Amino acid sequence: MLSRVLVPLSRVAVGRFALGVRGFGASALVSKTAVKAAAIGGKKPAATKAKTAVKAKSAAAKPKRAAAKPKKRAAAKPKKRVVAKPKRVAAKKPTKSDLHEKVINSTRPIVKLPKQAPSAYSLFIRDRWKNVEPREEGTEQAVAFAAVARETSSAWKALSDAGKHQYMKQSDALRSQQAQAVRQWWAGVDRGQVALENQRRRRYNRRVAQKLVKGPRMPLLRDPLAPKRPSSAFFLFMKERLVGTTGPISETAKAASAEWKSLAEAAKAPYVAKAVAASAAYKTAVAKYASSS
């Protein structure tokens, strides 16, 4: 009987204990759910609100930084234009004709003759100017060139014949030495270079005649050792007419020219024969001189 009564009581106690446990778990679950709901809804717990208040006070205590001024942008420098350098074209090699024209048009002499011997007057000037002080502008001892030249010229005119003869003798001795030096120079010079120099001088004289260049005409180089060209029949006749004439040569030459034109062929024949013989002798002498040189 007692056992029948205790068994139901034990079952009732166990059931209540289970309900208590279930209630504790449900309350715990309810508290966690409430925290989550508050977080989602924007409500923070008390601790979180306190921290937020502290941060707000610290932010208010700090002074606000001034807004940074915008930096000025430096003006962009203009880009330098790179100019493309022209391509170097290989220079063409000058031809023989180009080199020839360059040499002929040059102002530099191709060959140089020995210096000419000074004249008697040049030697006199040299002696007179040995003691002349150099000209210095702005000084009391300045000597004008023109004044010295006039003084030297008047002194030469006043010089005696014996005094002039001394200078002439010195000049003749120097000229003989210079003539010998010229012969030696012509004996060893390249004839092709002499011909080229004469071409250059002819080109220069042509420019002087056209007034493209200022200066005197340049004489052509003549070999003093070479045979001289013979005279023509007319010049042989002219020489005969000029012998013994006292009047102006120009008038005598005009008269001789008119007379030569009026002469018959028989009268001209002796002069023509002499000219032909002289021309034959000249050709033989030129051939001999060319073979020797």
Tab-separated table of C-alpha atoms in Angstrom:
chain	number	residue	atom	x	y	z
A	1	MET	CA	0.000	0.000	0.000
A	2	LEU	CA	2.756	2.392	1.026
A	3	SER	CA	4.685	1.491	-2.022
A	4	ARG	CA	1.738	2.325	-4.199
A	5	VAL	CA	1.491	5.831	-2.588
A	6	LEU	CA	5.335	6.575	-2.791
A	7	VAL	CA	5.699	5.685	-6.395
A	8	PRO	CA	3.280	8.316	-7.658
A	9	LEU	CA	4.879	10.925	-5.348
A	10	SER	CA	8.319	10.194	-6.697
A	11	ARG	CA	7.050	10.535	-10.206
A	12	VAL	CA	5.498	13.937	-9.299
A	13	ALA	CA	8.790	15.148	-7.782
A	14	VAL	CA	10.807	14.086	-10.763
A	15	GLY	CA	8.387	15.906	-13.024
A	16	ARG	CA	8.649	19.130	-11.097
A	17	PHE	CA	12.452	18.910	-11.114
A	18	ALA	CA	12.408	18.531	-14.847
A	19	LEU	CA	10.120	21.529	-15.216
A	20	GLY	CA	12.507	23.621	-13.092
A	21	VAL	CA	15.435	22.679	-15.207
A	22	ARG	CA	13.515	23.475	-18.321
A	23	GLY	CA	12.534	26.892	-16.889
A	24	PHE	CA	16.158	27.769	-16.085
A	25	GLY	CA	17.274	26.973	-19.623
A	26	ALA	CA	14.410	28.945	-21.074
A	27	SER	CA	15.282	32.023	-19.006
A	28	ALA	CA	18.887	31.812	-20.083
A	29	LEU	CA	17.839	31.536	-23.663
A	30	VAL	CA	15.467	34.484	-23.211
A	31	SER	CA	18.274	36.715	-21.806
A	32	LYS	CA	20.665	35.902	-24.723
A	33	THR	CA	17.866	36.558	-27.201
A	34	ALA	CA	17.123	39.918	-25.602
A	35	VAL	CA	20.788	41.011	-25.836
A	36	LYS	CA	20.926	40.106	-29.508
A	37	ALA	CA	17.637	41.894	-30.180
A	38	ALA	CA	18.913	45.012	-28.461
A	39	ALA	CA	22.105	44.965	-30.519
A	40	ILE	CA	20.127	44.596	-33.703
A	41	GLY	CA	17.675	47.313	-32.788
A	42	GLY	CA	20.417	49.867	-31.976
A	43	LYS	CA	20.192	49.657	-28.243
A	44	LYS	CA	23.523	49.000	-26.578
A	45	PRO	CA	24.082	47.670	-23.177
A	46	ALA	CA	25.144	50.034	-20.382
A	47	ALA	CA	28.892	49.261	-20.664
A	48	THR	CA	28.899	49.968	-24.362
A	49	LYS	CA	27.129	53.296	-23.834
A	50	ALA	CA	29.732	54.334	-21.255
A	51	LYS	CA	32.603	53.633	-23.632
A	52	THR	CA	30.865	55.656	-26.347
A	53	ALA	CA	30.455	58.610	-24.003
A	54	VAL	CA	34.176	58.560	-23.078
A	55	LYS	CA	35.186	58.548	-26.770
A	56	ALA	CA	32.820	61.461	-27.486
A	57	LYS	CA	34.380	63.544	-24.665
A	58	SER	CA	37.925	62.857	-25.858
A	59	ALA	CA	36.961	63.821	-29.394
A	60	ALA	CA	35.413	67.063	-28.126
A	61	ALA	CA	38.524	67.854	-26.047
A	62	LYS	CA	40.923	67.609	-29.091
A	63	PRO	CA	41.132	70.843	-31.161
A	64	LYS	CA	39.952	70.574	-34.711
A	65	ARG	CA	42.745	70.619	-37.311
A	66	ALA	CA	42.615	73.440	-39.813
A	67	ALA	CA	41.660	72.369	-43.266
A	68	ALA	CA	44.798	71.795	-45.335
A	69	LYS	CA	45.302	74.425	-48.046
A	70	PRO	CA	45.261	72.992	-51.518
A	71	LYS	CA	48.790	72.828	-52.950
A	72	LYS	CA	49.451	74.970	-55.964
A	73	ARG	CA	50.332	72.940	-58.958
A	74	ALA	CA	53.531	74.027	-60.602
A	75	ALA	CA	53.073	75.168	-64.154
A	76	ALA	CA	54.137	72.466	-66.511
A	77	LYS	CA	57.375	73.405	-68.310
A	78	PRO	CA	57.059	73.436	-72.063
A	79	LYS	CA	58.759	70.503	-73.631
A	80	LYS	CA	61.811	71.285	-75.676
A	81	ARG	CA	61.378	70.592	-79.305
A	82	VAL	CA	63.971	68.175	-80.475
A	83	VAL	CA	65.074	69.220	-83.912
A	84	ALA	CA	66.059	66.273	-85.960
A	85	LYS	CA	69.640	66.663	-87.148
A	86	PRO	CA	70.064	66.327	-90.875
A	87	LYS	CA	71.689	63.155	-91.916
A	88	ARG	CA	75.265	63.512	-92.994
A	89	VAL	CA	75.693	62.801	-96.614
A	90	ALA	CA	78.986	61.243	-97.501
A	91	ALA	CA	81.080	63.813	-99.369
A	92	LYS	CA	81.843	62.895	-102.918
A	93	LYS	CA	85.457	62.504	-103.814
A	94	PRO	CA	86.627	65.423	-105.962
A	95	THR	CA	87.446	64.545	-109.525
A	96	LYS	CA	90.614	65.534	-111.341
A	97	SER	CA	88.817	68.385	-113.082
A	98	ASP	CA	87.552	69.699	-109.708
A	99	LEU	CA	91.071	69.667	-108.265
A	100	HIS	CA	92.387	71.354	-111.399
A	101	GLU	CA	89.825	74.171	-111.160
A	102	LYS	CA	90.534	74.604	-107.448
A	103	VAL	CA	94.247	75.039	-108.109
A	104	ILE	CA	93.717	77.480	-110.997
A	105	ASN	CA	91.246	79.646	-109.045
A	106	SER	CA	93.500	79.798	-105.982
A	107	THR	CA	95.381	82.969	-105.047
A	108	ARG	CA	98.387	81.025	-103.823
A	109	PRO	CA	101.249	80.584	-106.290
A	110	ILE	CA	101.972	77.036	-107.371
A	111	VAL	CA	105.668	77.705	-107.945
A	112	LYS	CA	107.794	80.603	-106.699
A	113	LEU	CA	110.648	82.172	-108.623
A	114	PRO	CA	113.752	83.430	-106.819
A	115	LYS	CA	113.429	86.997	-105.568
A	116	GLN	CA	114.412	89.738	-107.955
A	117	ALA	CA	117.607	91.672	-107.333
A	118	PRO	CA	117.120	95.181	-105.901
A	119	SER	CA	117.722	98.201	-108.095
A	120	ALA	CA	120.270	100.948	-107.356
A	121	TYR	CA	117.548	103.214	-105.975
A	122	SER	CA	116.255	100.427	-103.715
A	123	LEU	CA	119.747	99.965	-102.294
A	124	PHE	CA	119.979	103.715	-101.699
A	125	ILE	CA	116.623	103.705	-99.847
A	126	ARG	CA	117.795	100.784	-97.726
A	127	ASP	CA	120.877	102.722	-96.638
A	128	ARG	CA	118.909	105.891	-95.929
A	129	TRP	CA	116.282	104.105	-93.825
A	130	LYS	CA	118.685	102.243	-91.571
A	131	ASN	CA	118.789	105.071	-89.023
A	132	VAL	CA	115.141	106.115	-89.363
A	133	GLU	CA	113.178	105.499	-86.178
A	134	PRO	CA	109.920	103.580	-86.498
A	135	ARG	CA	106.788	105.673	-86.736
A	136	GLU	CA	104.851	106.013	-83.482
A	137	GLU	CA	101.622	107.966	-83.478
A	138	GLY	CA	101.050	110.507	-80.721
A	139	THR	CA	104.745	111.127	-79.925
A	140	GLU	CA	106.994	114.109	-80.597
A	141	GLN	CA	109.590	111.942	-82.374
A	142	ALA	CA	107.055	110.547	-84.826
A	143	VAL	CA	108.279	110.439	-88.409
A	144	ALA	CA	105.763	110.592	-91.243
A	145	PHE	CA	106.265	108.036	-94.018
A	146	ALA	CA	105.458	110.481	-96.807
A	147	ALA	CA	107.931	113.060	-95.498
A	148	VAL	CA	110.750	110.509	-95.349
A	149	ALA	CA	109.920	109.276	-98.849
A	150	ARG	CA	110.053	112.804	-100.270
A	151	GLU	CA	113.326	113.483	-98.493
A	152	THR	CA	114.853	110.248	-99.839
A	153	SER	CA	113.721	111.013	-103.396
A	154	SER	CA	115.212	114.501	-103.308
A	155	ALA	CA	118.463	113.131	-101.838
A	156	TRP	CA	118.742	110.580	-104.682
A	157	LYS	CA	118.263	113.297	-107.283
A	158	ALA	CA	120.915	115.437	-105.621
A	159	LEU	CA	123.374	112.543	-105.404
A	160	SER	CA	126.423	112.777	-107.671
A	161	ASP	CA	127.017	110.401	-110.565
A	162	ALA	CA	129.899	108.789	-108.699
A	163	GLY	CA	127.645	108.091	-105.724
A	164	LYS	CA	124.913	106.638	-107.951
A	165	HIS	CA	127.502	104.534	-109.780
A	166	GLN	CA	128.380	102.718	-106.546
A	167	TYR	CA	124.779	101.655	-106.037
A	168	MET	CA	124.455	100.662	-109.696
A	169	LYS	CA	127.546	98.505	-109.413
A	170	GLN	CA	126.117	96.723	-106.358
A	171	SER	CA	122.809	96.233	-108.159
A	172	ASP	CA	124.522	94.723	-111.238
A	173	ALA	CA	126.431	92.240	-109.055
A	174	LEU	CA	123.208	91.185	-107.290
A	175	ARG	CA	121.406	90.857	-110.631
A	176	SER	CA	124.072	88.536	-112.015
A	177	GLN	CA	123.730	86.365	-108.915
A	178	GLN	CA	119.957	86.400	-109.250
A	179	ALA	CA	120.162	85.445	-112.955
A	180	GLN	CA	122.312	82.457	-112.071
A	181	ALA	CA	119.830	81.450	-109.365
A	182	VAL	CA	116.983	81.734	-111.899
A	183	ARG	CA	118.805	79.481	-114.370
A	184	GLN	CA	119.346	76.868	-111.681
A	185	TRP	CA	115.706	77.137	-110.674
A	186	TRP	CA	114.485	76.633	-114.250
A	187	ALA	CA	116.858	73.705	-114.726
A	188	GLY	CA	115.266	71.777	-111.844
A	189	VAL	CA	111.656	72.965	-111.887
A	190	ASP	CA	108.761	70.770	-112.985
A	191	ARG	CA	107.519	72.087	-116.340
A	192	GLY	CA	104.024	70.814	-115.665
A	193	GLN	CA	103.843	72.940	-112.513
A	194	VAL	CA	105.065	75.968	-114.499
A	195	ALA	CA	102.323	75.447	-117.098
A	196	LEU	CA	99.742	75.166	-114.323
A	197	GLU	CA	101.038	78.386	-112.730
A	198	ASN	CA	100.715	80.200	-116.057
A	199	GLN	CA	97.121	78.986	-116.352
A	200	ARG	CA	96.439	80.361	-112.883
A	201	ARG	CA	97.973	83.716	-113.828
A	202	ARG	CA	95.938	83.928	-117.026
A	203	ARG	CA	92.755	83.275	-115.036
A	204	TYR	CA	93.768	85.944	-112.510
A	205	ASN	CA	94.549	88.493	-115.245
A	206	ARG	CA	91.139	87.822	-116.789
A	207	ARG	CA	89.492	88.644	-113.458
A	208	VAL	CA	91.544	91.832	-113.176
A	209	ALA	CA	90.388	92.861	-116.665
A	210	GLN	CA	86.762	92.206	-115.660
A	211	LYS	CA	87.328	94.262	-112.481
A	212	LEU	CA	86.417	91.316	-110.283
A	213	VAL	CA	89.768	91.524	-108.482
A	214	LYS	CA	91.774	94.604	-107.573
A	215	GLY	CA	95.469	94.507	-108.321
A	216	PRO	CA	98.048	94.594	-111.121
A	217	ARG	CA	98.279	91.978	-113.823
A	218	MET	CA	100.688	89.105	-113.262
A	219	PRO	CA	103.325	88.380	-115.929
A	220	LEU	CA	103.592	84.856	-117.265
A	221	LEU	CA	106.634	82.779	-116.415
A	222	ARG	CA	109.121	82.646	-119.285
A	223	ASP	CA	112.055	80.321	-119.326
A	224	PRO	CA	115.165	82.453	-119.981
A	225	LEU	CA	117.108	79.386	-121.128
A	226	ALA	CA	114.510	78.279	-123.682
A	227	PRO	CA	115.017	79.241	-127.364
A	228	LYS	CA	113.306	82.499	-128.290
A	229	ARG	CA	110.515	82.533	-130.827
A	230	PRO	CA	111.560	83.880	-134.238
A	231	SER	CA	110.085	87.031	-135.720
A	232	SER	CA	107.577	86.928	-138.541
A	233	ALA	CA	108.186	88.399	-142.004
A	234	PHE	CA	106.302	91.572	-141.078
A	235	PHE	CA	108.348	92.147	-137.910
A	236	LEU	CA	111.593	91.619	-139.848
A	237	PHE	CA	110.436	94.325	-142.246
A	238	MET	CA	109.429	96.551	-139.298
A	239	LYS	CA	112.867	96.237	-137.684
A	240	GLU	CA	114.536	97.484	-140.862
A	241	ARG	CA	112.239	100.503	-141.006
A	242	LEU	CA	112.755	101.377	-137.308
A	243	VAL	CA	116.526	101.468	-137.627
A	244	GLY	CA	117.797	105.048	-137.645
A	245	THR	CA	114.393	106.661	-136.983
A	246	THR	CA	114.336	109.710	-134.720
A	247	GLY	CA	110.638	110.450	-134.593
A	248	PRO	CA	107.948	108.779	-132.461
A	249	ILE	CA	107.892	105.000	-132.780
A	250	SER	CA	104.094	104.898	-133.101
A	251	GLU	CA	104.113	107.050	-136.242
A	252	THR	CA	106.965	105.024	-137.787
A	253	ALA	CA	105.113	101.780	-137.049
A	254	LYS	CA	101.913	103.061	-138.718
A	255	ALA	CA	103.865	104.104	-141.819
A	256	ALA	CA	105.680	100.754	-141.996
A	257	SER	CA	102.404	98.841	-141.663
A	258	ALA	CA	100.835	100.782	-144.522
A	259	GLU	CA	103.942	100.229	-146.661
A	260	TRP	CA	103.929	96.460	-145.940
A	261	LYS	CA	100.342	96.159	-147.092
A	262	SER	CA	101.135	97.918	-150.346
A	263	LEU	CA	104.243	95.781	-151.132
A	264	ALA	CA	104.108	93.206	-153.889
A	265	GLU	CA	104.648	89.523	-153.181
A	266	ALA	CA	108.057	89.632	-154.849
A	267	ALA	CA	109.180	92.382	-152.476
A	268	LYS	CA	107.890	90.416	-149.453
A	269	ALA	CA	109.593	87.174	-150.561
A	270	PRO	CA	113.039	87.836	-148.943
A	271	TYR	CA	111.448	88.565	-145.565
A	272	VAL	CA	109.215	85.510	-145.837
A	273	ALA	CA	112.235	83.290	-146.633
A	274	LYS	CA	114.122	84.591	-143.593
A	275	ALA	CA	111.086	83.942	-141.369
A	276	VAL	CA	110.713	80.351	-142.648
A	277	ALA	CA	114.409	79.596	-142.041
A	278	ALA	CA	114.241	81.090	-138.524
A	279	SER	CA	111.128	79.036	-137.742
A	280	ALA	CA	112.834	75.782	-138.797
A	281	ALA	CA	115.876	76.612	-136.654
A	282	TYR	CA	113.589	77.429	-133.714
A	283	LYS	CA	111.825	74.066	-133.906
A	284	THR	CA	115.158	72.217	-133.933
A	285	ALA	CA	116.416	74.210	-130.950
A	286	VAL	CA	113.197	73.593	-128.997
A	287	ALA	CA	113.435	69.842	-129.562
A	288	LYS	CA	117.057	69.834	-128.440
A	289	TYR	CA	116.268	71.908	-125.332
A	290	ALA	CA	113.329	69.695	-124.414
A	291	SER	CA	115.465	66.545	-124.634
A	292	SER	CA	118.222	68.102	-122.525
A	293	SER	CA	115.856	69.346	-119.812
